[in-house]
Amino acid sequence: MKLLAFSIALSIAASRVFAARYSKSADISGPDFYEAFHFENLPDPTHGRVTYVDGPTAQRLNLTYATQDTFILRADYTTYLKPSDPGRKSVRIVSNKQYTTFTAVFDMRHMPEGCGTWPAVWTVGANWPNEGEIDIVEGVNSMMPNIASVHTGSHCQMPSTSRNMTGDASGTNCAAYETDNAGCGVKFVEDVNDPISFGPGFNTHQGGWYALERTNSYLKIWFWSRSDRAVPHEVKFGRTKTIHTESWGVPAAVWTDDLCNFPSHFGPHNIVINLALCGDWAGNYWAYKQSGCPDTCEVFVNTNPATFYAAYFDFAGIRIYT
Ligand SMILES: *[C@@H]1O[C@H](CO)[C@@H](O)[C@H](O)[C@H]1NC(C)=O
Ligand SMILES: *[C@@H]1O[C@H](CO)[C@@H](O)[C@H](O)[C@H]1NC(C)=O
């Protein structure tokens, strides 16, 4: 009996230790993006002034572009649109593989900025919102800082006590349909005079690294700016086969399972990267006006093509660990 109790204790201890260790399963850079992702040329589900094109069109129009160590994804920045035209051409890509417990590191040099832009790097299950959505990088109209959010079906709450994270919780109910789709967000905390996690601030610092860790009992998101001295080596260089997330320090955002059964709220997820313009959040009157943006979002997008020159993602790569 004693021996059994001891070996159970040992295996619990062992599973705790190994819970935060992962092995590299994919290293996606440059042209690999075309193998690892597919293009979704659908009408924007968030009602934006945008037309998502298919893969051949994206490459023909240079809305996606790859070199050995670069993958660019952008909106069209040359076409003047009439109100009756379809929305500005842009791109939405979805990973071919699905993931449950995993860690992903996104090494980004630049993200879309400017009035009307609504870039996002996120993961989502097939049956929304019941299989969950995790927004890693998201924001609108260059408004800083980053806001990471989780959206689920009913009965998934976050504790009202503070979680061990550097960000500020903006809500505790994650249920999409009960929160007007706000979910349970975490606003990153950073120096307002030197923003680094989103939009122009992120770009001025040559971007950085976002990481998501998903287990059956927690979600964690970290962000390190390019010049941050505390970037873990295994994140910065990505050369090691294994990673140890328990040594990465306090995350920007954490979601725990105290009041949310993770396996029943999160299914297998695809990774999605997209650039919407206007729509439910970016084009929303208050969000748009608060950002100091002119006209209405639709008029601005139609008539100012050149401002979308800065509306692009530049990925150095994405690494997946399982
Ligand atoms: C396509 O886009 C890339 C990256 O923005 C740029 O370097 C390249 O010159 C563009 N190619 C053409 C033909 O415009
Ligand atoms: C918060 O997390 C960090 C890093 O994982 C850890 O070192 C620290 O002890 C934790 N603090 C609390 C109060 O749990």
PDB file of C-alpha atoms and ligand atoms in Angstrom, residues 164-165 220 222 245-251, ligand 2:
ATOM      1  CA  ASN A 164      -0.505  35.015 -12.036  1.00  0.00           C
ATOM      2  CA  MET A 165      -0.061  37.164 -15.136  1.00  0.00           C
ATOM      3  CA  LYS A 220      -0.824  30.912 -21.192  1.00  0.00           C
ATOM      4  CA  TRP A 222       3.691  35.279 -23.450  1.00  0.00           C
ATOM      5  CA  THR A 245       7.648  26.574 -20.700  1.00  0.00           C
ATOM      6  CA  GLU A 246       7.851  26.514 -16.884  1.00  0.00           C
ATOM      7  CA  SER A 247      11.085  28.502 -17.214  1.00  0.00           C
ATOM      8  CA  TRP A 248       9.599  31.246 -19.388  1.00  0.00           C
ATOM      9  CA  GLY A 249       8.519  33.522 -16.537  1.00  0.00           C
ATOM     10  CA  VAL A 250       5.167  35.093 -15.729  1.00  0.00           C
ATOM     11  CA  PRO A 251       2.930  35.159 -18.844  1.00  0.00           C
TER      12      PRO A 251
HETATM   13  C1  LIG B   2       3.910  33.111 -10.866  1.00  0.00           C
HETATM   14  O1  LIG B   2       4.562  32.434 -11.923  1.00  0.00           O
HETATM   15  C2  LIG B   2       5.967  32.506 -11.848  1.00  0.00           C
HETATM   16  C3  LIG B   2       6.548  31.920 -13.145  1.00  0.00           C
HETATM   17  O2  LIG B   2       5.962  30.728 -13.488  1.00  0.00           O
HETATM   18  C4  LIG B   2       6.447  31.795 -10.605  1.00  0.00           C
HETATM   19  O3  LIG B   2       7.851  31.861 -10.505  1.00  0.00           O
HETATM   20  C5  LIG B   2       5.808  32.463  -9.394  1.00  0.00           C
HETATM   21  O4  LIG B   2       6.159  31.758  -8.219  1.00  0.00           O
HETATM   22  C6  LIG B   2       4.300  32.518  -9.520  1.00  0.00           C
HETATM   23  N1  LIG B   2       3.742  33.321  -8.456  1.00  0.00           N
HETATM   24  C7  LIG B   2       2.679  32.936  -7.766  1.00  0.00           C
HETATM   25  C8  LIG B   2       2.187  33.901  -6.735  1.00  0.00           C
HETATM   26  O5  LIG B   2       2.134  31.845  -7.924  1.00  0.00           O
END
